[in-house]
């Protein structure tokens, strides 16, 4: 199933890559927040009172997690409309809607993984800017000034979070669309 999804992704790559901006923006936001969080928690300047401020890093992640399924609903609908003739033919040939939805979810996950890596790489320099903004707004008593460095943990968590959310959302929306056919 994964190999079939990969082959279809390669064949229709222009169509699936059209969703890339959604994933780049979401991974940009999530990776900035996670990079700042891991640098904040791992710093020796942070005391137990300052650790109460970690919710500032998770609020944007929460809203990105909500927005991915909402935005993907329309993106998935447009992609499936473009692939309608191929999907109808596959249903006539005997593929189940569940199988087609799984393939669509995997194809969308491949696109989201590419976007998550790109967004995470682009977000590395902006993490310091976001952290400096938090220091200015909260004050040095709440958040100590420090230098933010790249976090591999943030990259991996961002990649996993976006890929899992995308697969789940893509599968649900695709399955719903295929059962209508």
Short mmCIF file of C-alpha atoms in Angstrom, two decimals, residues 75-177:
data_model
loop_
_atom_site.label_atom_id
_atom_site.label_comp_id
_atom_site.label_asym_id
_atom_site.label_seq_id
_atom_site.Cartn_x
_atom_site.Cartn_y
_atom_site.Cartn_z
CA UNK A 75 -7.31 21.21 0.14
CA UNK A 76 -8.21 17.51 0.19
CA UNK A 77 -11.53 18.21 -1.50
CA UNK A 78 -9.81 20.13 -4.32
CA UNK A 79 -7.19 17.43 -4.84
CA UNK A 80 -9.81 14.68 -4.90
CA UNK A 81 -11.86 16.66 -7.42
CA UNK A 82 -8.77 16.84 -9.64
CA UNK A 83 -8.25 13.08 -9.30
CA UNK A 84 -11.93 12.22 -9.63
CA UNK A 85 -11.69 10.24 -12.88
CA UNK A 86 -8.77 8.16 -11.64
CA UNK A 87 -10.46 7.48 -8.28
CA UNK A 88 -13.77 6.55 -9.94
CA UNK A 89 -11.92 4.14 -12.19
CA UNK A 90 -10.17 2.54 -9.22
CA UNK A 91 -13.48 2.12 -7.39
CA UNK A 92 -14.98 0.49 -10.50
CA UNK A 93 -11.97 -1.84 -10.64
CA UNK A 94 -12.72 -2.99 -7.09
CA UNK A 95 -10.73 -0.86 -4.65
CA UNK A 96 -12.60 -0.03 -1.49
CA UNK A 97 -13.13 3.54 -0.35
CA UNK A 98 -11.16 2.76 2.82
CA UNK A 99 -8.17 1.60 0.77
CA UNK A 100 -8.31 4.69 -1.46
CA UNK A 101 -8.63 6.94 1.58
CA UNK A 102 -5.57 5.32 3.13
CA UNK A 103 -3.60 5.87 -0.06
CA UNK A 104 -4.72 9.51 -0.19
CA UNK A 105 -3.76 9.96 3.47
CA UNK A 106 -0.30 8.52 2.82
CA UNK A 107 0.19 10.75 -0.23
CA UNK A 108 -0.82 13.79 1.80
CA UNK A 109 1.53 12.66 4.58
CA UNK A 110 4.43 12.52 2.15
CA UNK A 111 3.68 16.07 1.11
CA UNK A 112 3.36 17.14 4.75
CA UNK A 113 6.70 15.54 5.65
CA UNK A 114 8.41 17.51 2.89
CA UNK A 115 6.70 20.71 4.04
CA UNK A 116 7.52 20.03 7.70
CA UNK A 117 11.22 19.62 6.97
CA UNK A 118 11.28 22.76 4.78
CA UNK A 119 9.38 24.81 7.35
CA UNK A 120 11.59 23.59 10.18
CA UNK A 121 14.75 24.53 8.33
CA UNK A 122 13.37 27.96 7.46
CA UNK A 123 12.22 28.56 11.05
CA UNK A 124 15.64 28.08 12.67
CA UNK A 125 16.77 31.73 12.36
CA UNK A 126 13.35 33.08 13.33
CA UNK A 127 13.26 31.22 16.65
CA UNK A 128 15.63 33.80 18.17
CA UNK A 129 13.44 36.65 16.92
CA UNK A 130 10.33 35.10 18.49
CA UNK A 131 12.17 34.46 21.76
CA UNK A 132 13.43 38.06 21.88
CA UNK A 133 9.85 39.23 21.38
CA UNK A 134 8.75 37.13 24.36
CA UNK A 135 11.55 38.54 26.49
CA UNK A 136 10.52 42.09 25.58
CA UNK A 137 6.83 41.53 26.29
CA UNK A 138 7.20 39.40 29.44
CA UNK A 139 10.31 41.00 30.88
CA UNK A 140 13.62 39.51 31.95
CA UNK A 141 12.16 38.53 35.34
CA UNK A 142 9.82 36.04 33.67
CA UNK A 143 11.95 34.90 30.73
CA UNK A 144 15.75 35.26 30.78
CA UNK A 145 17.54 36.53 27.66
CA UNK A 146 19.56 33.80 25.98
CA UNK A 147 20.76 32.57 22.61
CA UNK A 148 18.52 30.05 20.88
CA UNK A 149 20.14 27.20 18.95
CA UNK A 150 18.77 24.60 16.54
CA UNK A 151 16.92 21.72 18.23
CA UNK A 152 16.83 18.31 16.60
CA UNK A 153 14.11 17.28 19.08
CA UNK A 154 11.91 20.10 17.81
CA UNK A 155 12.47 19.01 14.21
CA UNK A 156 11.54 15.39 14.93
CA UNK A 157 8.48 16.26 17.02
CA UNK A 158 7.30 18.76 14.39
CA UNK A 159 7.72 16.19 11.65
CA UNK A 160 5.84 13.51 13.58
CA UNK A 161 3.07 15.82 14.77
CA UNK A 162 2.32 17.27 11.35
CA UNK A 163 2.59 13.93 9.56
CA UNK A 164 0.24 12.17 11.99
CA UNK A 165 -2.27 15.05 11.97
CA UNK A 166 -2.15 15.17 8.17
CA UNK A 167 -2.59 11.45 7.67
CA UNK A 168 -5.53 11.34 10.08
CA UNK A 169 -7.20 14.40 8.61
CA UNK A 170 -6.54 13.35 5.01
CA UNK A 171 -7.84 9.83 5.67
CA UNK A 172 -11.05 11.08 7.31
CA UNK A 173 -11.83 13.65 4.63
CA UNK A 174 -10.91 11.30 1.77
CA UNK A 175 -12.94 8.44 3.21
CA UNK A 176 -15.94 10.70 3.56
CA UNK A 177 -15.55 11.83 -0.06
#
